[in-house]
Amino acid sequence: MPRMLGWALLLLCARVVSADPRSATVQVLSFPEGPTVLLAPDSLAGSVHVGLWYPAGSRNDPPTHAGLAYVLGRSAFTLPATARRALDATGANYDLTVTPDFTSNSVVLPPDQLRAGLEAVLPLIQAPAITDASLHDAISGARAERTRRLAQSPLLLGIERVCASLFVGHGYAAPASGLDAALAATTLDAARHDLATRFTPAHALVTVTGRFDPDDALAALKPRFGSPGRAAPASKPQPPSFGDVVPRSNAGATALPVSVVLAGWRLPPDRDPDTAALQVLARLLTQGASPRLERELVTGDGPFLQTQGNFERRGDACLFVVAAALRGTIDSTQVESQLTSQVERWAHDPIAAADLEPAQRAVEAELLLAAQTTAGRAETLASAQIVDGDWRAWEQRIARVRALTPADVQRAASRSLVPSRRAIVWTAPAPAGGRTP
Amino acid sequence: MTRRVRFVTAIARGTGVLGLVLGALASVPVRAATPPFRLPLPVVKRLPNGVTVAVFRDARLPLAQVQLTVPAGSAEEDSLPAGVAQITAQMIGQSSSSRDAQAMQQDLDRAGGRLATRAGRDVGIMTATFLASELESGIDLMADAVLNALLTDAEFDHARRGARALTAGPGGAARQTEDRLWGAVFGGGPYGRATAGTAESLDRLTLADVRAFFNAHWTPVGAVIAVAGDVQPDSVLDWVSDAFGRWSARGKAAAHAPSIVSMPARGAQVVSRPDAQRCAVWVAAPGPAAGDSDEIAVALAHELATRAAGPSVHAGQSALRWGGFVWLATEAPPESLVRVARRLESALTALRSTPPKTQEVEALKRAVQSTFPMRFESLDGLVDQWSSEAALGRGFEDLVAFPDRVQAVTPASITAAARKWFDPAHLTFVVAGPPDRVRAPLATIAKVAAGGGVAARPLTPANDRRGRELVTKAVVAHGGLAALRKIKDSVLEADATVRLGSNEASAKVIQTRKEPDRMVYDLRFGDSGTREVLIGNHAWSAPIDSLQLAHDADTVGVARLRQGFRADVVHLLLDAALPSTRVLSRGAQQIDGKTYDRVDVWVADGSHRTLYFDPASRLLAGVELEGGDANDPIVPRRWYRDYRAVNGIQLPFEEDRRLGDQRVMDLKVTRYALNAGVSDALFQRPEPPLPPSAR
């Protein structure tokens, strides 16, 4: 009886801790030569999502080929036209995602099309194909995409410079979609070599989420890859290495009519417990009802016009960037100091619990919302599996966020929001003819 | 709210899709081992004040979604300026009589919530997500936001500023084309209005209009509230009853017309995009209203037509409360637009005579049915789908019946629907492109409505003569060439509003010019700011409060200031009047509802600009300057208003400066000084500060 009570208490605790009751049915299997497979059925879902993921992004792009994972994602891992046409007719939706940490191609299908989806995606694992033509198209597409993003986000150049300054000597220094020079230097040989290095079946993660029967999924996988076993725990990753931060630089002119100063901090890897605290602090400073940064800095007669901020989760080092638009083009250390001190002060000033709580709830809601759909759940689980080594990490993240105290935040800030981990970047107003005068 | 079938690309800014539900699962082959999809059955209650409430329990994640839908879309705007429905929706949720804006946001944060409002053509919507544990306070917050909305001046200014920025922003051009399509199909009726408003309607809109619209349409009459998530339905019904039960009507809504849609006659419209290399070509046909017996057949016919039209074609269908339409669109160079438009037309009308193959129809039906559950993947999808049905007065059973309605469609019923709706006599063509290249070819396929750009005329020497004549008349209207040439120096002082998206900052501008090529441009924000100085082929800039920290401008900076020197009204006219300058009339052009004489100007130094003259006053109304470069092709534009005489010369006292369509700075001139004797010392670069003395 006491033993049963113990089990009951354990189950109760599991129910309380778990943010997602669907987690009970998640299983991760490994085939002898790859891939690893994550199956997450959900009988209430309206679709099934099949995703193919590789731990390849700017993080481990070859040094002279920034953007190569992005290019390969657009070429070797897009579905052949015939497969795509067949799936199109069923109402399939596709997605290509390349982040600094992973590359994925996926398809969302009606549940009865699971087999068709797997039959379309799985051949990409065994024989990803790339030709001169598809490489050329992918490079052109990558350039066009970057041009479009630069046009839409005037601050992108500044943010890229922040990354280059913070992540010296590491792949994160370059944008995931690469830079023109590196893209231009990409050859078919380099692409094929990379396919054989980072995109092998052993590196692949296949996710199936949504309304499906796991036996059906395995029935499609086994003839290709053999019999699966339980996946071994991920090995502990090598600690990343970074060069010294470039403390101050200039990113040139943007399309904005004013100068902007950006400050970025290189934070610990996402699996580090501190990052939950820093994510909540970033929310508190830059978003929500009355973002601290805006409230403290954007005053009637001060130099600041507007502030923004962004926290980005990354496997080797998270990133926190704040940006402030300024009145005039004054390049002054005083402005930098005002901006950075409003972030770094939380290393020594405790946050009131009443202020922290709304930010905790907001971050919790964000994490939960991201896992609602089959596609969202696939990305949530796969990125936890790839970046943190365990798909359960996303629920652990929620638990950490819920349990945060002001002291946790202060301790995390004192470790990471410090000048030695900070880079300042300036951008100038639009230089094109006749714009300002 | 717009309803649409799967496969159909969105067009309307509203949300929602055709209300589809997978009730008849027998039609969807799912292996026995896979549990069939089941839509959570709602608990529905009608409150005494008329509000219909539905609660769906979905315990997969500890979240809850709430959507309030009211019949407050743009179709209800009646005689109020277009955009009032959208602005009203945006203002609701900002503050209430018991919570100021900050308290509202703080309470929302405390509930782990996010709240958004929007308006489509039929309905206004407030939707919010909360942590499930905080739902009760979330519902209370939503009720407070709606029942006790303050609708303040500041909120109105902010919402209108945002709407103007959107109208003029990068997406504004596409939105204008889409609005034109709706206008062409639905004429002057309620669905023909621009939901986001136009520059002109937003200028006319007042806070009183917003309050009138709010009082008349954000009422419990016809309102529906849907809640979904990890919730207990009984508790939720109690909370909603408590919070919204005291909601009462404040005003009286105008009676609905029973039908507001008629079949438009075949016609065409041109949306002016003078610089476009490729045209957007749209072909639209009227369509049935939501719930009409033809709705599904037309949706399937439209999907078949889209497939037949080719891979680069995008398409959409809107089925609204009182009517609908379908469209196909693609891009084409101006010289191919007739062929492309015919191809799109043929894709639609071919179904009238050639029934689709049974196999093709059955495959399409299966796909529509099996993708249908995807609409309910997220909690907001679930509440939106149910709300769209309920707002039309339909029930859950209508949702459930959808697969049967799909199943009932046959090739014959598709052909019958195509014959009824895809009638060549009622097709509408809208082309966005250079008017002088598209009007004539477009006229060969449909009667082209007036407006939308210059008439299609070949360029001839008469265009040169006309251009010169327009410039000459403008110079005279501004005070004459001799008077303009006598200006040796000028000072402009202005209060400026610098815009960053929806944010604004006040500044002061002082612009001093001295012939032939010197200029000082001061932009001050309070005590700080910058000074940029042009001296012939050199330039420098410095913080205004630390001029000794000046640094030299690079070649780009010098070029920018040189162009700026000649970008005032006086120099624009002087340059255009030079004998060495080529000027070419481009005819009349409509911009923001006003007609201007457009003249292209090529100055001897190779620079090009486009001048717009007011045909009545002959004064310069606006200019487009040369853009940056291939990587940054956004065209700087300036528009001048409030002309007054200064020393006998007509000069503008208001000016707005734009990048593309984005308004970046407004100027209100407080002082002009002409030939006041500007000192040469003003342009001198200060000495740099002395180095620190050695100790």
PDB file of C-alpha atoms in Angstrom, chain B residues 113-229:
ATOM      1  CA  GLY B 113      -2.587  37.675 -21.426  1.00  0.00           C
ATOM      2  CA  ARG B 114      -2.398  39.161 -24.852  1.00  0.00           C
ATOM      3  CA  LEU B 115      -5.302  41.023 -26.341  1.00  0.00           C
ATOM      4  CA  ALA B 116      -5.994  42.153 -29.871  1.00  0.00           C
ATOM      5  CA  THR B 117      -8.852  43.823 -31.676  1.00  0.00           C
ATOM      6  CA  ARG B 118      -9.681  44.131 -35.340  1.00  0.00           C
ATOM      7  CA  ALA B 119     -12.533  44.824 -37.691  1.00  0.00           C
ATOM      8  CA  GLY B 120     -13.391  43.159 -40.955  1.00  0.00           C
ATOM      9  CA  ARG B 121     -16.262  43.935 -43.297  1.00  0.00           C
ATOM     10  CA  ASP B 122     -18.972  42.178 -41.287  1.00  0.00           C
ATOM     11  CA  VAL B 123     -17.762  42.137 -37.701  1.00  0.00           C
ATOM     12  CA  GLY B 124     -15.535  43.679 -35.081  1.00  0.00           C
ATOM     13  CA  ILE B 125     -13.513  41.293 -32.944  1.00  0.00           C
ATOM     14  CA  MET B 126     -11.738  41.371 -29.617  1.00  0.00           C
ATOM     15  CA  THR B 127      -9.680  38.277 -28.958  1.00  0.00           C
ATOM     16  CA  ALA B 128      -7.445  37.400 -26.033  1.00  0.00           C
ATOM     17  CA  THR B 129      -5.297  34.573 -24.743  1.00  0.00           C
ATOM     18  CA  PHE B 130      -4.747  33.979 -21.031  1.00  0.00           C
ATOM     19  CA  LEU B 131      -3.143  31.411 -18.838  1.00  0.00           C
ATOM     20  CA  ALA B 132      -6.077  29.166 -17.999  1.00  0.00           C
ATOM     21  CA  SER B 133      -5.585  29.800 -14.300  1.00  0.00           C
ATOM     22  CA  GLU B 134      -6.150  33.526 -14.897  1.00  0.00           C
ATOM     23  CA  LEU B 135      -9.190  33.255 -17.144  1.00  0.00           C
ATOM     24  CA  GLU B 136     -11.671  34.705 -14.683  1.00  0.00           C
ATOM     25  CA  SER B 137      -9.724  37.934 -14.300  1.00  0.00           C
ATOM     26  CA  GLY B 138      -9.132  37.932 -18.045  1.00  0.00           C
ATOM     27  CA  ILE B 139     -12.845  37.814 -18.802  1.00  0.00           C
ATOM     28  CA  ASP B 140     -13.422  40.595 -16.311  1.00  0.00           C
ATOM     29  CA  LEU B 141     -10.743  42.656 -18.016  1.00  0.00           C
ATOM     30  CA  MET B 142     -12.288  42.138 -21.461  1.00  0.00           C
ATOM     31  CA  ALA B 143     -15.733  43.104 -20.225  1.00  0.00           C
ATOM     32  CA  ASP B 144     -14.346  46.224 -18.593  1.00  0.00           C
ATOM     33  CA  ALA B 145     -12.537  47.137 -21.808  1.00  0.00           C
ATOM     34  CA  VAL B 146     -15.726  46.912 -23.863  1.00  0.00           C
ATOM     35  CA  LEU B 147     -18.442  47.992 -21.459  1.00  0.00           C
ATOM     36  CA  ASN B 148     -16.492  50.889 -19.974  1.00  0.00           C
ATOM     37  CA  ALA B 149     -14.296  51.931 -22.903  1.00  0.00           C
ATOM     38  CA  LEU B 150     -13.137  55.517 -22.567  1.00  0.00           C
ATOM     39  CA  LEU B 151     -12.145  56.199 -26.194  1.00  0.00           C
ATOM     40  CA  THR B 152      -9.911  59.153 -25.426  1.00  0.00           C
ATOM     41  CA  ASP B 153      -8.435  61.823 -27.643  1.00  0.00           C
ATOM     42  CA  ALA B 154      -4.961  60.387 -27.182  1.00  0.00           C
ATOM     43  CA  GLU B 155      -6.108  56.903 -28.173  1.00  0.00           C
ATOM     44  CA  PHE B 156      -7.848  58.324 -31.213  1.00  0.00           C
ATOM     45  CA  ASP B 157      -4.750  60.239 -32.298  1.00  0.00           C
ATOM     46  CA  HIS B 158      -2.581  57.185 -31.828  1.00  0.00           C
ATOM     47  CA  ALA B 159      -4.942  54.851 -33.706  1.00  0.00           C
ATOM     48  CA  ARG B 160      -5.430  57.280 -36.563  1.00  0.00           C
ATOM     49  CA  ARG B 161      -1.714  57.909 -36.832  1.00  0.00           C
ATOM     50  CA  GLY B 162      -1.124  54.170 -37.042  1.00  0.00           C
ATOM     51  CA  ALA B 163      -3.841  53.825 -39.690  1.00  0.00           C
ATOM     52  CA  ARG B 164      -2.331  56.631 -41.726  1.00  0.00           C
ATOM     53  CA  ALA B 165       1.103  55.062 -41.472  1.00  0.00           C
ATOM     54  CA  LEU B 166      -0.335  51.769 -42.684  1.00  0.00           C
ATOM     55  CA  THR B 167      -2.193  53.417 -45.528  1.00  0.00           C
ATOM     56  CA  ALA B 168       0.919  55.229 -46.620  1.00  0.00           C
ATOM     57  CA  GLY B 169       3.376  52.489 -45.683  1.00  0.00           C
ATOM     58  CA  PRO B 170       5.024  49.831 -47.800  1.00  0.00           C
ATOM     59  CA  GLY B 171       1.863  47.702 -47.806  1.00  0.00           C
ATOM     60  CA  GLY B 172      -0.311  50.673 -48.674  1.00  0.00           C
ATOM     61  CA  ALA B 173       0.019  50.230 -52.413  1.00  0.00           C
ATOM     62  CA  ALA B 174      -1.067  46.590 -52.299  1.00  0.00           C
ATOM     63  CA  ARG B 175      -3.924  47.507 -49.981  1.00  0.00           C
ATOM     64  CA  GLN B 176      -5.023  50.226 -52.376  1.00  0.00           C
ATOM     65  CA  THR B 177      -5.201  47.727 -55.223  1.00  0.00           C
ATOM     66  CA  GLU B 178      -7.182  45.338 -53.079  1.00  0.00           C
ATOM     67  CA  ASP B 179      -9.541  48.122 -52.017  1.00  0.00           C
ATOM     68  CA  ARG B 180     -10.020  49.000 -55.668  1.00  0.00           C
ATOM     69  CA  LEU B 181     -10.969  45.404 -56.382  1.00  0.00           C
ATOM     70  CA  TRP B 182     -13.585  45.409 -53.631  1.00  0.00           C
ATOM     71  CA  GLY B 183     -14.805  48.792 -54.819  1.00  0.00           C
ATOM     72  CA  ALA B 184     -15.094  47.565 -58.383  1.00  0.00           C
ATOM     73  CA  VAL B 185     -17.033  44.448 -57.419  1.00  0.00           C
ATOM     74  CA  PHE B 186     -19.308  45.963 -54.802  1.00  0.00           C
ATOM     75  CA  GLY B 187     -19.531  49.498 -56.164  1.00  0.00           C
ATOM     76  CA  GLY B 188     -20.497  52.172 -53.685  1.00  0.00           C
ATOM     77  CA  GLY B 189     -22.127  49.647 -51.350  1.00  0.00           C
ATOM     78  CA  PRO B 190     -20.961  48.819 -47.848  1.00  0.00           C
ATOM     79  CA  TYR B 191     -18.591  46.080 -48.991  1.00  0.00           C
ATOM     80  CA  GLY B 192     -17.001  48.445 -51.495  1.00  0.00           C
ATOM     81  CA  ARG B 193     -15.481  50.615 -48.769  1.00  0.00           C
ATOM     82  CA  ALA B 194     -11.802  50.612 -47.862  1.00  0.00           C
ATOM     83  CA  THR B 195     -11.804  48.859 -44.468  1.00  0.00           C
ATOM     84  CA  ALA B 196      -8.619  50.577 -43.329  1.00  0.00           C
ATOM     85  CA  GLY B 197      -9.826  53.918 -44.637  1.00  0.00           C
ATOM     86  CA  THR B 198      -8.135  56.188 -47.118  1.00  0.00           C
ATOM     87  CA  ALA B 199      -5.887  59.189 -46.575  1.00  0.00           C
ATOM     88  CA  GLU B 200      -8.880  61.394 -47.236  1.00  0.00           C
ATOM     89  CA  SER B 201     -11.381  59.536 -45.024  1.00  0.00           C
ATOM     90  CA  LEU B 202      -8.896  59.331 -42.156  1.00  0.00           C
ATOM     91  CA  ASP B 203      -8.401  63.095 -42.376  1.00  0.00           C
ATOM     92  CA  ARG B 204     -12.169  63.586 -42.040  1.00  0.00           C
ATOM     93  CA  LEU B 205     -12.625  61.098 -39.246  1.00  0.00           C
ATOM     94  CA  THR B 206     -13.288  62.534 -35.764  1.00  0.00           C
ATOM     95  CA  LEU B 207     -13.444  61.116 -32.266  1.00  0.00           C
ATOM     96  CA  ALA B 208     -17.166  61.875 -32.276  1.00  0.00           C
ATOM     97  CA  ASP B 209     -17.518  59.566 -35.298  1.00  0.00           C
ATOM     98  CA  VAL B 210     -15.734  56.815 -33.403  1.00  0.00           C
ATOM     99  CA  ARG B 211     -17.907  57.233 -30.329  1.00  0.00           C
ATOM    100  CA  ALA B 212     -21.052  57.229 -32.461  1.00  0.00           C
ATOM    101  CA  PHE B 213     -19.982  54.032 -34.187  1.00  0.00           C
ATOM    102  CA  PHE B 214     -19.003  52.415 -30.901  1.00  0.00           C
ATOM    103  CA  ASN B 215     -22.310  53.259 -29.237  1.00  0.00           C
ATOM    104  CA  ALA B 216     -24.310  51.989 -32.178  1.00  0.00           C
ATOM    105  CA  HIS B 217     -22.471  48.759 -32.945  1.00  0.00           C
ATOM    106  CA  TRP B 218     -20.401  47.519 -30.006  1.00  0.00           C
ATOM    107  CA  THR B 219     -23.509  46.327 -28.204  1.00  0.00           C
ATOM    108  CA  PRO B 220     -24.800  42.992 -26.940  1.00  0.00           C
ATOM    109  CA  VAL B 221     -27.246  42.739 -29.826  1.00  0.00           C
ATOM    110  CA  GLY B 222     -25.858  40.047 -32.087  1.00  0.00           C
ATOM    111  CA  ALA B 223     -22.695  39.660 -29.995  1.00  0.00           C
ATOM    112  CA  VAL B 224     -21.149  36.230 -29.557  1.00  0.00           C
ATOM    113  CA  ILE B 225     -18.478  35.170 -27.083  1.00  0.00           C
ATOM    114  CA  ALA B 226     -16.511  31.979 -27.567  1.00  0.00           C
ATOM    115  CA  VAL B 227     -14.146  30.559 -24.962  1.00  0.00           C
ATOM    116  CA  ALA B 228     -11.870  27.570 -25.487  1.00  0.00           C
ATOM    117  CA  GLY B 229      -9.117  25.940 -23.499  1.00  0.00           C
TER     118      GLY B 229
END
